């Protein structure tokens, strides 16, 4: 992998990730952009103990532009985009409309491919491996910023999820705090460790799932399963079999196999609703999803007594908000008001369906 860092016209950082070492990236951003002004502010809720990012400048962000005006496609002729070069393998740049900025963290955009009409599932194993390297590199770089405590790599796909740009891309949020979901997991890990005399909760969960009937697919280094208490109709957790706290700690064998396993998992997601009134094939049948990496925080963990970074288990959570063809799972009263999820699809049936649609 070759990494080339440059600057856009308004001063934001842009980084090319190339598979070949002989590629030269010297294109200049010719757009007449002014310096980006953000109003991001993090406010802590004194009752719930969580944090809310207030970012009013995001009201003016780009919203569903036509394909020939996509800001994530390479620049070509007079059509200038966020990527100055006429081609790229993968690219990362600072978000022009970040939710977090300055002392409140940082937000980046990750473009998986220059092909506007592709999706992550369409990538080759080599391309997917390059994206994994980009996630890993950004996790390392962002973790060293003084304002950052946790790095979150994720992808939103589909208009139903709220995606405003159709180009295949994801994002990276670098938070100035440990996120509530991660804090909940760490408290559970601490309590289990104390109650069992040192057993790791992630290890216990993984062993239970490996012995059960909710495994979707399994390789030598990775296993994907529908969790016992899945919140979403179709939700899969992907774990490396060797517990590591973050992407940086994955060994080469796990990195190589990740692309194979993850691409197969995404392709199965696109086939979940085939035969259930779905379109079957083509972009119209793409299943909307959120794909989220859970990594150990880089900040201090004193509040989680007896727990350190190595007690956390890196894993990816993949889920769709679609419960059946043409019907979405809405977060209504119980979910939004009380944070108590009601799942319409038994996890065992979801796992069975994901095994049925194997390629």
PDB file of N, CA, C and O in Angstrom, residues 160 259 356:
ATOM      1  N   UNK A 160     -32.771   4.567   3.015  1.00  0.00           N
ATOM      2  CA  UNK A 160     -33.573   4.294   4.213  1.00  0.00           C
ATOM      3  C   UNK A 160     -32.774   4.558   5.481  1.00  0.00           C
ATOM      4  O   UNK A 160     -33.333   4.873   6.539  1.00  0.00           O
ATOM      5  N   UNK A 259     -11.249 -10.024   4.268  1.00  0.00           N
ATOM      6  CA  UNK A 259     -11.859  -9.621   2.996  1.00  0.00           C
ATOM      7  C   UNK A 259     -12.764 -10.716   2.447  1.00  0.00           C
ATOM      8  O   UNK A 259     -13.871 -10.445   1.954  1.00  0.00           O
ATOM      9  N   UNK A 356     -29.069 -19.818   4.399  1.00  0.00           N
ATOM     10  CA  UNK A 356     -29.773 -20.280   3.200  1.00  0.00           C
ATOM     11  C   UNK A 356     -29.309 -19.549   1.946  1.00  0.00           C
ATOM     12  O   UNK A 356     -29.314 -20.131   0.860  1.00  0.00           O
TER      13      UNK A 356
END
